[in-house]
Amino acid sequence: MQKRTSSEHSGKKLLLSILFAAGAGGIICTAMLCILAKLIVSAHPSAWWAIPMSAGAVMAGCLVSGYILARRIGQNGLFCGLCCGLFFFLIFLLAAMLSGNYEYTAFAAIKCVCYGLAGALGGYIGLLSSERAKQNMRVSR
């Protein structure tokens, strides 16, 4: 049996971090959508409010996903968060195409920017949190 190299180990760690962050973001997004659905059923707002409320729920998932990925990796927080946001946007585009909507509207472009910014903000906060934890470990030694 061959011994694993450090690059194989770090690649596996990166893949597990990406999957964990995407899963956690998906869970947060699903939970927020369930809460918003309950709110819509109980408060009966106009149908127009469903679109920005769902976008906000996905943005919360992007933020959490970017935070977790940047915190686990410990570097390139903005890029990690932006990739998380774009991943969620690609899921949105795939769902739109599967439902038969092949138009790319201005609202879809706005969603792309919002998801990317929410993910980047989460990545930035996660990187700051990671750096603060590293500083606290150095000081306590």
mmCIF file of N, CA and C in Angstrom:
data_model
loop_
_atom_site.group_PDB
_atom_site.id
_atom_site.type_symbol
_atom_site.label_atom_id
_atom_site.label_comp_id
_atom_site.label_asym_id
_atom_site.label_seq_id
_atom_site.Cartn_x
_atom_site.Cartn_y
_atom_site.Cartn_z
ATOM 1 N N MET A 1 0.841 -1.181 0.000
ATOM 2 C CA MET A 1 0.000 0.000 0.000
ATOM 3 C C MET A 1 0.884 1.241 0.000
ATOM 4 N N GLN A 2 0.558 2.178 -0.875
ATOM 5 C CA GLN A 2 1.374 3.379 -1.013
ATOM 6 C C GLN A 2 0.971 4.423 0.013
ATOM 7 N N LYS A 3 1.962 5.176 0.441
ATOM 8 C CA LYS A 3 1.711 6.267 1.377
ATOM 9 C C LYS A 3 1.214 7.487 0.600
ATOM 10 N N ARG A 4 0.234 8.179 1.149
ATOM 11 C CA ARG A 4 -0.310 9.370 0.479
ATOM 12 C C ARG A 4 0.664 10.531 0.574
ATOM 13 N N THR A 5 0.724 11.279 -0.512
ATOM 14 C CA THR A 5 1.562 12.472 -0.496
ATOM 15 C C THR A 5 0.772 13.619 0.123
ATOM 16 N N SER A 6 1.467 14.682 0.459
ATOM 17 C CA SER A 6 0.806 15.823 1.083
ATOM 18 C C SER A 6 -0.141 16.519 0.115
ATOM 19 N N SER A 7 0.176 16.486 -1.186
ATOM 20 C CA SER A 7 -0.720 17.121 -2.150
ATOM 21 C C SER A 7 -2.029 16.345 -2.278
ATOM 22 N N GLU A 8 -1.979 15.022 -2.199
ATOM 23 C CA GLU A 8 -3.210 14.222 -2.227
ATOM 24 C C GLU A 8 -4.052 14.508 -0.993
ATOM 25 N N HIS A 9 -3.381 14.625 0.142
ATOM 26 C CA HIS A 9 -4.096 14.897 1.387
ATOM 27 C C HIS A 9 -4.731 16.287 1.358
ATOM 28 N N SER A 10 -3.996 17.288 0.867
ATOM 29 C CA SER A 10 -4.549 18.639 0.824
ATOM 30 C C SER A 10 -5.662 18.750 -0.220
ATOM 31 N N GLY A 11 -5.539 18.001 -1.325
ATOM 32 C CA GLY A 11 -6.607 17.998 -2.323
ATOM 33 C C GLY A 11 -7.881 17.380 -1.780
ATOM 34 N N LYS A 12 -7.738 16.316 -1.019
ATOM 35 C CA LYS A 12 -8.908 15.672 -0.413
ATOM 36 C C LYS A 12 -9.528 16.586 0.640
ATOM 37 N N LYS A 13 -8.691 17.286 1.408
ATOM 38 C CA LYS A 13 -9.188 18.225 2.409
ATOM 39 C C LYS A 13 -9.935 19.381 1.743
ATOM 40 N N LEU A 14 -9.409 19.874 0.625
ATOM 41 C CA LEU A 14 -10.062 20.958 -0.100
ATOM 42 C C LEU A 14 -11.420 20.517 -0.639
ATOM 43 N N LEU A 15 -11.473 19.323 -1.214
ATOM 44 C CA LEU A 15 -12.733 18.816 -1.745
ATOM 45 C C LEU A 15 -13.765 18.634 -0.635
ATOM 46 N N LEU A 16 -13.341 18.098 0.501
ATOM 47 C CA LEU A 16 -14.266 17.931 1.626
ATOM 48 C C LEU A 16 -14.731 19.284 2.163
ATOM 49 N N SER A 17 -13.851 20.278 2.171
ATOM 50 C CA SER A 17 -14.230 21.622 2.616
ATOM 51 C C SER A 17 -15.255 22.238 1.683
ATOM 52 N N ILE A 18 -15.050 22.064 0.385
ATOM 53 C CA ILE A 18 -15.994 22.609 -0.593
ATOM 54 C C ILE A 18 -17.355 21.938 -0.462
ATOM 55 N N LEU A 19 -17.359 20.614 -0.342
ATOM 56 C CA LEU A 19 -18.626 19.891 -0.205
ATOM 57 C C LEU A 19 -19.339 20.252 1.090
ATOM 58 N N PHE A 20 -18.585 20.390 2.176
ATOM 59 C CA PHE A 20 -19.194 20.746 3.458
ATOM 60 C C PHE A 20 -19.790 22.153 3.404
ATOM 61 N N ALA A 21 -19.053 23.089 2.808
ATOM 62 C CA ALA A 21 -19.544 24.468 2.714
ATOM 63 C C ALA A 21 -20.783 24.548 1.827
ATOM 64 N N ALA A 22 -20.772 23.855 0.699
ATOM 65 C CA ALA A 22 -21.936 23.875 -0.195
ATOM 66 C C ALA A 22 -23.141 23.225 0.484
ATOM 67 N N GLY A 23 -22.916 22.143 1.200
ATOM 68 C CA GLY A 23 -24.012 21.484 1.912
ATOM 69 C C GLY A 23 -24.588 22.355 3.015
ATOM 70 N N ALA A 24 -23.717 23.009 3.768
ATOM 71 C CA ALA A 24 -24.195 23.885 4.844
ATOM 72 C C ALA A 24 -24.956 25.076 4.268
ATOM 73 N N GLY A 25 -24.466 25.645 3.181
ATOM 74 C CA GLY A 25 -25.177 26.748 2.529
ATOM 75 C C GLY A 25 -26.524 26.298 1.999
ATOM 76 N N GLY A 26 -26.570 25.095 1.440
ATOM 77 C CA GLY A 26 -27.836 24.554 0.949
ATOM 78 C C GLY A 26 -28.837 24.321 2.063
ATOM 79 N N ILE A 27 -28.354 23.851 3.201
ATOM 80 C CA ILE A 27 -29.241 23.627 4.347
ATOM 81 C C ILE A 27 -29.787 24.953 4.865
ATOM 82 N N ILE A 28 -28.938 25.959 4.973
ATOM 83 C CA ILE A 28 -29.387 27.288 5.415
ATOM 84 C C ILE A 28 -30.395 27.860 4.436
ATOM 85 N N CYS A 29 -30.119 27.723 3.147
ATOM 86 C CA CYS A 29 -31.030 28.230 2.116
ATOM 87 C C CYS A 29 -32.384 27.530 2.211
ATOM 88 N N THR A 30 -32.381 26.222 2.381
ATOM 89 C CA THR A 30 -33.626 25.461 2.505
ATOM 90 C C THR A 30 -34.401 25.866 3.749
ATOM 91 N N ALA A 31 -33.694 26.029 4.861
ATOM 92 C CA ALA A 31 -34.365 26.436 6.098
ATOM 93 C C ALA A 31 -34.979 27.826 5.967
ATOM 94 N N MET A 32 -34.240 28.744 5.357
ATOM 95 C CA MET A 32 -34.772 30.101 5.162
ATOM 96 C C MET A 32 -35.982 30.092 4.229
ATOM 97 N N LEU A 33 -35.930 29.274 3.179
ATOM 98 C CA LEU A 33 -37.073 29.181 2.272
ATOM 99 C C LEU A 33 -38.301 28.608 2.977
ATOM 100 N N CYS A 34 -38.098 27.642 3.858
ATOM 101 C CA CYS A 34 -39.225 27.088 4.626
ATOM 102 C C CYS A 34 -39.825 28.133 5.563
ATOM 103 N N ILE A 35 -38.960 28.905 6.215
ATOM 104 C CA ILE A 35 -39.449 29.963 7.108
ATOM 105 C C ILE A 35 -40.200 31.027 6.309
ATOM 106 N N LEU A 36 -39.668 31.403 5.165
ATOM 107 C CA LEU A 36 -40.337 32.402 4.337
ATOM 108 C C LEU A 36 -41.653 31.874 3.764
ATOM 109 N N ALA A 37 -41.714 30.589 3.443
ATOM 110 C CA ALA A 37 -42.967 30.007 2.964
ATOM 111 C C ALA A 37 -44.023 30.057 4.053
ATOM 112 N N LYS A 38 -43.621 29.769 5.278
ATOM 113 C CA LYS A 38 -44.551 29.865 6.414
ATOM 114 C C LYS A 38 -45.018 31.306 6.596
ATOM 115 N N LEU A 39 -44.123 32.258 6.435
ATOM 116 C CA LEU A 39 -44.469 33.670 6.542
ATOM 117 C C LEU A 39 -45.446 34.086 5.445
ATOM 118 N N ILE A 40 -45.212 33.614 4.233
ATOM 119 C CA ILE A 40 -46.106 33.955 3.125
ATOM 120 C C ILE A 40 -47.499 33.371 3.354
ATOM 121 N N VAL A 41 -47.555 32.149 3.863
ATOM 122 C CA VAL A 41 -48.857 31.522 4.108
ATOM 123 C C VAL A 41 -49.617 32.252 5.214
ATOM 124 N N SER A 42 -48.909 32.666 6.255
ATOM 125 C CA SER A 42 -49.603 33.289 7.384
ATOM 126 C C SER A 42 -49.912 34.771 7.167
ATOM 127 N N ALA A 43 -49.025 35.509 6.471
ATOM 128 C CA ALA A 43 -49.217 36.956 6.331
ATOM 129 C C ALA A 43 -49.917 37.361 5.040
ATOM 130 N N HIS A 44 -49.937 36.511 4.038
ATOM 131 C CA HIS A 44 -50.565 36.783 2.743
ATOM 132 C C HIS A 44 -50.084 38.091 2.105
ATOM 133 N N PRO A 45 -48.751 38.263 1.934
ATOM 134 C CA PRO A 45 -48.294 39.464 1.219
ATOM 135 C C PRO A 45 -48.591 39.312 -0.275
ATOM 136 N N SER A 46 -48.347 40.359 -1.038
ATOM 137 C CA SER A 46 -48.575 40.260 -2.479
ATOM 138 C C SER A 46 -47.570 39.274 -3.082
ATOM 139 N N ALA A 47 -47.938 38.715 -4.209
ATOM 140 C CA ALA A 47 -47.105 37.694 -4.845
ATOM 141 C C ALA A 47 -45.750 38.251 -5.276
ATOM 142 N N TRP A 48 -45.667 39.550 -5.457
ATOM 143 C CA TRP A 48 -44.414 40.155 -5.881
ATOM 144 C C TRP A 48 -43.306 39.940 -4.856
ATOM 145 N N TRP A 49 -43.644 39.874 -3.580
ATOM 146 C CA TRP A 49 -42.647 39.759 -2.521
ATOM 147 C C TRP A 49 -41.962 38.397 -2.486
ATOM 148 N N ALA A 50 -42.507 37.410 -3.134
ATOM 149 C CA ALA A 50 -41.903 36.077 -3.099
ATOM 150 C C ALA A 50 -40.526 36.055 -3.770
ATOM 151 N N ILE A 51 -40.365 36.829 -4.832
ATOM 152 C CA ILE A 51 -39.097 36.805 -5.570
ATOM 153 C C ILE A 51 -37.945 37.403 -4.754
ATOM 154 N N PRO A 52 -38.071 38.612 -4.196
ATOM 155 C CA PRO A 52 -36.940 39.116 -3.398
ATOM 156 C C PRO A 52 -36.732 38.345 -2.102
ATOM 157 N N MET A 53 -37.810 37.787 -1.551
ATOM 158 C CA MET A 53 -37.639 36.994 -0.331
ATOM 159 C C MET A 53 -36.859 35.711 -0.622
ATOM 160 N N SER A 54 -37.135 35.086 -1.747
ATOM 161 C CA SER A 54 -36.388 33.873 -2.100
ATOM 162 C C SER A 54 -34.936 34.210 -2.436
ATOM 163 N N ALA A 55 -34.720 35.348 -3.086
ATOM 164 C CA ALA A 55 -33.344 35.765 -3.374
ATOM 165 C C ALA A 55 -32.579 36.040 -2.076
ATOM 166 N N GLY A 56 -33.254 36.615 -1.100
ATOM 167 C CA GLY A 56 -32.615 36.847 0.200
ATOM 168 C C GLY A 56 -32.255 35.543 0.896
ATOM 169 N N ALA A 57 -33.111 34.543 0.763
ATOM 170 C CA ALA A 57 -32.809 33.246 1.367
ATOM 171 C C ALA A 57 -31.593 32.603 0.712
ATOM 172 N N VAL A 58 -31.497 32.710 -0.602
ATOM 173 C CA VAL A 58 -30.338 32.157 -1.299
ATOM 174 C C VAL A 58 -29.085 32.953 -0.952
ATOM 175 N N MET A 59 -29.223 34.265 -0.787
ATOM 176 C CA MET A 59 -28.072 35.077 -0.387
ATOM 177 C C MET A 59 -27.581 34.683 0.999
ATOM 178 N N ALA A 60 -28.490 34.347 1.909
ATOM 179 C CA ALA A 60 -28.084 33.868 3.231
ATOM 180 C C ALA A 60 -27.299 32.563 3.100
ATOM 181 N N GLY A 61 -27.739 31.680 2.215
ATOM 182 C CA GLY A 61 -27.006 30.441 1.974
ATOM 183 C C GLY A 61 -25.631 30.700 1.385
ATOM 184 N N CYS A 62 -25.531 31.661 0.469
ATOM 185 C CA CYS A 62 -24.239 32.030 -0.123
ATOM 186 C C CYS A 62 -23.299 32.590 0.932
ATOM 187 N N LEU A 63 -23.830 33.430 1.809
ATOM 188 C CA LEU A 63 -23.017 34.041 2.858
ATOM 189 C C LEU A 63 -22.459 32.973 3.790
ATOM 190 N N VAL A 64 -23.302 32.055 4.227
ATOM 191 C CA VAL A 64 -22.857 30.987 5.133
ATOM 192 C C VAL A 64 -21.870 30.072 4.429
ATOM 193 N N SER A 65 -22.141 29.744 3.189
ATOM 194 C CA SER A 65 -21.250 28.873 2.432
ATOM 195 C C SER A 65 -19.873 29.513 2.250
ATOM 196 N N GLY A 66 -19.840 30.787 1.895
ATOM 197 C CA GLY A 66 -18.569 31.486 1.752
ATOM 198 C C GLY A 66 -17.818 31.590 3.067
ATOM 199 N N TYR A 67 -18.551 31.836 4.154
ATOM 200 C CA TYR A 67 -17.933 31.927 5.476
ATOM 201 C C TYR A 67 -17.263 30.608 5.850
ATOM 202 N N ILE A 68 -17.992 29.525 5.689
ATOM 203 C CA ILE A 68 -17.459 28.222 6.099
ATOM 204 C C ILE A 68 -16.260 27.827 5.242
ATOM 205 N N LEU A 69 -16.354 28.040 3.941
ATOM 206 C CA LEU A 69 -15.248 27.658 3.063
ATOM 207 C C LEU A 69 -13.996 28.475 3.366
ATOM 208 N N ALA A 70 -14.133 29.773 3.523
ATOM 209 C CA ALA A 70 -12.962 30.608 3.817
ATOM 210 C C ALA A 70 -12.396 30.294 5.192
ATOM 211 N N ARG A 71 -13.255 30.001 6.141
ATOM 212 C CA ARG A 71 -12.792 29.669 7.495
ATOM 213 C C ARG A 71 -12.006 28.360 7.488
ATOM 214 N N ARG A 72 -12.484 27.382 6.732
ATOM 215 C CA ARG A 72 -11.804 26.080 6.701
ATOM 216 C C ARG A 72 -10.504 26.133 5.909
ATOM 217 N N ILE A 73 -10.486 26.906 4.814
ATOM 218 C CA ILE A 73 -9.277 26.975 3.993
ATOM 219 C C ILE A 73 -8.258 27.928 4.613
ATOM 220 N N GLY A 74 -8.721 29.083 5.104
ATOM 221 C CA GLY A 74 -7.839 30.018 5.782
ATOM 222 C C GLY A 74 -7.104 30.979 4.876
ATOM 223 N N GLN A 75 -7.477 31.041 3.612
ATOM 224 C CA GLN A 75 -6.856 31.981 2.689
ATOM 225 C C GLN A 75 -7.802 32.231 1.520
ATOM 226 N N ASN A 76 -7.567 33.309 0.787
ATOM 227 C CA ASN A 76 -8.366 33.679 -0.389
ATOM 228 C C ASN A 76 -9.865 33.746 -0.070
ATOM 229 N N GLY A 77 -10.219 34.463 0.971
ATOM 230 C CA GLY A 77 -11.602 34.513 1.428
ATOM 231 C C GLY A 77 -12.568 35.102 0.415
ATOM 232 N N LEU A 78 -12.196 36.207 -0.209
ATOM 233 C CA LEU A 78 -13.090 36.824 -1.195
ATOM 234 C C LEU A 78 -13.311 35.910 -2.392
ATOM 235 N N PHE A 79 -12.261 35.267 -2.848
ATOM 236 C CA PHE A 79 -12.380 34.374 -3.995
ATOM 237 C C PHE A 79 -13.220 33.145 -3.649
ATOM 238 N N CYS A 80 -12.989 32.578 -2.468
ATOM 239 C CA CYS A 80 -13.779 31.413 -2.048
ATOM 240 C C CYS A 80 -15.254 31.772 -1.958
ATOM 241 N N GLY A 81 -15.547 32.919 -1.355
ATOM 242 C CA GLY A 81 -16.931 33.344 -1.225
ATOM 243 C C GLY A 81 -17.572 33.650 -2.565
ATOM 244 N N LEU A 82 -16.819 34.284 -3.458
ATOM 245 C CA LEU A 82 -17.337 34.581 -4.794
ATOM 246 C C LEU A 82 -17.650 33.292 -5.542
ATOM 247 N N CYS A 83 -16.798 32.307 -5.417
ATOM 248 C CA CYS A 83 -17.057 31.012 -6.065
ATOM 249 C C CYS A 83 -18.303 30.350 -5.491
ATOM 250 N N CYS A 84 -18.512 30.469 -4.184
ATOM 251 C CA CYS A 84 -19.724 29.911 -3.572
ATOM 252 C C CYS A 84 -20.966 30.611 -4.116
ATOM 253 N N GLY A 85 -20.911 31.929 -4.215
ATOM 254 C CA GLY A 85 -22.039 32.674 -4.753
ATOM 255 C C GLY A 85 -22.325 32.319 -6.205
ATOM 256 N N LEU A 86 -21.274 32.175 -7.001
ATOM 257 C CA LEU A 86 -21.467 31.805 -8.401
ATOM 258 C C LEU A 86 -21.961 30.372 -8.544
ATOM 259 N N PHE A 87 -21.580 29.492 -7.622
ATOM 260 C CA PHE A 87 -22.095 28.123 -7.616
ATOM 261 C C PHE A 87 -23.607 28.127 -7.398
ATOM 262 N N PHE A 88 -24.066 28.922 -6.441
ATOM 263 C CA PHE A 88 -25.501 29.012 -6.190
ATOM 264 C C PHE A 88 -26.218 29.644 -7.386
ATOM 265 N N PHE A 89 -25.581 30.595 -8.052
ATOM 266 C CA PHE A 89 -26.193 31.194 -9.231
ATOM 267 C C PHE A 89 -26.289 30.188 -10.371
ATOM 268 N N LEU A 90 -25.278 29.338 -10.528
ATOM 269 C CA LEU A 90 -25.345 28.307 -11.562
ATOM 270 C C LEU A 90 -26.470 27.319 -11.289
ATOM 271 N N ILE A 91 -26.713 27.029 -10.012
ATOM 272 C CA ILE A 91 -27.853 26.179 -9.660
ATOM 273 C C ILE A 91 -29.151 26.878 -10.054
ATOM 274 N N PHE A 92 -29.226 28.198 -9.804
ATOM 275 C CA PHE A 92 -30.403 28.972 -10.208
ATOM 276 C C PHE A 92 -30.602 28.920 -11.718
ATOM 277 N N LEU A 93 -29.520 29.097 -12.487
ATOM 278 C CA LEU A 93 -29.624 29.055 -13.946
ATOM 279 C C LEU A 93 -30.049 27.674 -14.433
ATOM 280 N N LEU A 94 -29.501 26.629 -13.843
ATOM 281 C CA LEU A 94 -29.864 25.276 -14.227
ATOM 282 C C LEU A 94 -31.341 25.007 -13.950
ATOM 283 N N ALA A 95 -31.828 25.465 -12.804
ATOM 284 C CA ALA A 95 -33.247 25.294 -12.479
ATOM 285 C C ALA A 95 -34.132 26.066 -13.444
ATOM 286 N N ALA A 96 -33.703 27.261 -13.834
ATOM 287 C CA ALA A 96 -34.472 28.049 -14.793
ATOM 288 C C ALA A 96 -34.507 27.375 -16.158
ATOM 289 N N MET A 97 -33.394 26.826 -16.572
ATOM 290 C CA MET A 97 -33.358 26.153 -17.868
ATOM 291 C C MET A 97 -34.180 24.864 -17.860
ATOM 292 N N LEU A 98 -34.154 24.147 -16.760
ATOM 293 C CA LEU A 98 -34.951 22.918 -16.669
ATOM 294 C C LEU A 98 -36.448 23.208 -16.665
ATOM 295 N N SER A 99 -36.830 24.398 -16.201
ATOM 296 C CA SER A 99 -38.252 24.753 -16.208
ATOM 297 C C SER A 99 -38.682 25.348 -17.550
ATOM 298 N N GLY A 100 -37.748 25.507 -18.484
ATOM 299 C CA GLY A 100 -38.092 25.983 -19.817
ATOM 300 C C GLY A 100 -37.868 27.464 -20.033
ATOM 301 N N ASN A 101 -37.246 28.157 -19.094
ATOM 302 C CA ASN A 101 -36.987 29.590 -19.223
ATOM 303 C C ASN A 101 -35.548 29.772 -19.707
ATOM 304 N N TYR A 102 -35.376 30.097 -20.984
ATOM 305 C CA TYR A 102 -34.043 30.225 -21.564
ATOM 306 C C TYR A 102 -33.604 31.670 -21.722
ATOM 307 N N GLU A 103 -34.358 32.616 -21.203
ATOM 308 C CA GLU A 103 -33.997 34.026 -21.310
ATOM 309 C C GLU A 103 -33.083 34.412 -20.155
ATOM 310 N N TYR A 104 -32.124 35.262 -20.448
ATOM 311 C CA TYR A 104 -31.271 35.821 -19.396
ATOM 312 C C TYR A 104 -31.711 37.268 -19.216
ATOM 313 N N THR A 105 -32.453 37.528 -18.156
ATOM 314 C CA THR A 105 -33.018 38.855 -17.945
ATOM 315 C C THR A 105 -32.100 39.708 -17.085
ATOM 316 N N ALA A 106 -32.466 40.970 -16.966
ATOM 317 C CA ALA A 106 -31.706 41.883 -16.109
ATOM 318 C C ALA A 106 -31.819 41.463 -14.646
ATOM 319 N N PHE A 107 -32.964 40.903 -14.273
ATOM 320 C CA PHE A 107 -33.128 40.455 -12.891
ATOM 321 C C PHE A 107 -32.204 39.281 -12.589
ATOM 322 N N ALA A 108 -31.959 38.428 -13.576
ATOM 323 C CA ALA A 108 -31.012 37.326 -13.388
ATOM 324 C C ALA A 108 -29.594 37.870 -13.206
ATOM 325 N N ALA A 109 -29.249 38.921 -13.924
ATOM 326 C CA ALA A 109 -27.929 39.536 -13.763
ATOM 327 C C ALA A 109 -27.786 40.156 -12.372
ATOM 328 N N ILE A 110 -28.870 40.773 -11.891
ATOM 329 C CA ILE A 110 -28.847 41.345 -10.545
ATOM 330 C C ILE A 110 -28.676 40.239 -9.508
ATOM 331 N N LYS A 111 -29.360 39.115 -9.709
ATOM 332 C CA LYS A 111 -29.199 37.984 -8.790
ATOM 333 C C LYS A 111 -27.770 37.465 -8.805
ATOM 334 N N CYS A 112 -27.151 37.420 -9.974
ATOM 335 C CA CYS A 112 -25.765 36.960 -10.074
ATOM 336 C C CYS A 112 -24.847 37.846 -9.240
ATOM 337 N N VAL A 113 -25.012 39.143 -9.381
ATOM 338 C CA VAL A 113 -24.185 40.088 -8.619
ATOM 339 C C VAL A 113 -24.458 39.957 -7.120
ATOM 340 N N CYS A 114 -25.724 39.869 -6.738
ATOM 341 C CA CYS A 114 -26.077 39.774 -5.317
ATOM 342 C C CYS A 114 -25.566 38.489 -4.689
ATOM 343 N N TYR A 115 -25.712 37.365 -5.395
ATOM 344 C CA TYR A 115 -25.214 36.096 -4.856
ATOM 345 C C TYR A 115 -23.698 36.125 -4.722
ATOM 346 N N GLY A 116 -23.024 36.675 -5.731
ATOM 347 C CA GLY A 116 -21.569 36.770 -5.664
ATOM 348 C C GLY A 116 -21.097 37.672 -4.539
ATOM 349 N N LEU A 117 -21.767 38.812 -4.360
ATOM 350 C CA LEU A 117 -21.385 39.722 -3.274
ATOM 351 C C LEU A 117 -21.673 39.130 -1.900
ATOM 352 N N ALA A 118 -22.791 38.435 -1.767
ATOM 353 C CA ALA A 118 -23.116 37.806 -0.477
ATOM 354 C C ALA A 118 -22.088 36.729 -0.139
ATOM 355 N N GLY A 119 -21.715 35.935 -1.128
ATOM 356 C CA GLY A 119 -20.689 34.922 -0.902
ATOM 357 C C GLY A 119 -19.348 35.536 -0.574
ATOM 358 N N ALA A 120 -18.975 36.603 -1.293
ATOM 359 C CA ALA A 120 -17.699 37.273 -1.041
ATOM 360 C C ALA A 120 -17.672 37.896 0.357
ATOM 361 N N LEU A 121 -18.797 38.468 0.777
ATOM 362 C CA LEU A 121 -18.868 39.027 2.133
ATOM 363 C C LEU A 121 -18.704 37.924 3.172
ATOM 364 N N GLY A 122 -19.366 36.800 2.963
ATOM 365 C CA GLY A 122 -19.205 35.667 3.874
ATOM 366 C C GLY A 122 -17.777 35.167 3.889
ATOM 367 N N GLY A 123 -17.138 35.110 2.727
ATOM 368 C CA GLY A 123 -15.744 34.681 2.665
ATOM 369 C C GLY A 123 -14.815 35.638 3.372
ATOM 370 N N TYR A 124 -15.076 36.928 3.239
ATOM 371 C CA TYR A 124 -14.250 37.931 3.918
ATOM 372 C C TYR A 124 -14.385 37.810 5.436
ATOM 373 N N ILE A 125 -15.615 37.663 5.906
ATOM 374 C CA ILE A 125 -15.852 37.515 7.345
ATOM 375 C C ILE A 125 -15.224 36.214 7.851
ATOM 376 N N GLY A 126 -15.337 35.148 7.064
ATOM 377 C CA GLY A 126 -14.728 33.875 7.444
ATOM 378 C C GLY A 126 -13.218 33.954 7.511
ATOM 379 N N LEU A 127 -12.610 34.677 6.577
ATOM 380 C CA LEU A 127 -11.162 34.835 6.595
ATOM 381 C C LEU A 127 -10.715 35.656 7.799
ATOM 382 N N LEU A 128 -11.462 36.724 8.115
ATOM 383 C CA LEU A 128 -11.134 37.506 9.308
ATOM 384 C C LEU A 128 -11.251 36.657 10.569
ATOM 385 N N SER A 129 -12.273 35.849 10.632
ATOM 386 C CA SER A 129 -12.471 34.970 11.779
ATOM 387 C C SER A 129 -11.347 33.944 11.889
ATOM 388 N N SER A 130 -10.921 33.413 10.761
ATOM 389 C CA SER A 130 -9.830 32.450 10.746
ATOM 390 C C SER A 130 -8.519 33.093 11.206
ATOM 391 N N GLU A 131 -8.246 34.301 10.729
ATOM 392 C CA GLU A 131 -7.029 35.005 11.132
ATOM 393 C C GLU A 131 -7.048 35.340 12.622
ATOM 394 N N ARG A 132 -8.211 35.736 13.121
ATOM 395 C CA ARG A 132 -8.327 36.048 14.543
ATOM 396 C C ARG A 132 -8.087 34.794 15.392
ATOM 397 N N ALA A 133 -8.586 33.661 14.937
ATOM 398 C CA ALA A 133 -8.369 32.405 15.677
ATOM 399 C C ALA A 133 -6.892 32.027 15.660
ATOM 400 N N LYS A 134 -6.216 32.240 14.539
ATOM 401 C CA LYS A 134 -4.779 31.947 14.461
ATOM 402 C C LYS A 134 -3.987 32.855 15.392
ATOM 403 N N GLN A 135 -4.360 34.144 15.474
ATOM 404 C CA GLN A 135 -3.675 35.073 16.373
ATOM 405 C C GLN A 135 -3.877 34.676 17.825
ATOM 406 N N ASN A 136 -5.093 34.286 18.181
ATOM 407 C CA ASN A 136 -5.367 33.870 19.554
ATOM 408 C C ASN A 136 -4.591 32.625 19.929
ATOM 409 N N MET A 137 -4.387 31.717 18.984
ATOM 410 C CA MET A 137 -3.593 30.522 19.264
ATOM 411 C C MET A 137 -2.132 30.871 19.481
ATOM 412 N N ARG A 138 -1.611 31.828 18.706
ATOM 413 C CA ARG A 138 -0.210 32.238 18.863
ATOM 414 C C ARG A 138 0.015 32.950 20.187
ATOM 415 N N VAL A 139 -0.938 33.783 20.583
ATOM 416 C CA VAL A 139 -0.806 34.546 21.823
ATOM 417 C C VAL A 139 -0.892 33.619 23.032
ATOM 418 N N SER A 140 -1.754 32.629 22.987
ATOM 419 C CA SER A 140 -1.963 31.768 24.143
ATOM 420 C C SER A 140 -0.798 30.815 24.376
ATOM 421 N N ARG A 141 0.066 30.624 23.379
ATOM 422 C CA ARG A 141 1.211 29.722 23.548
ATOM 423 C C ARG A 141 2.222 30.367 24.389
#
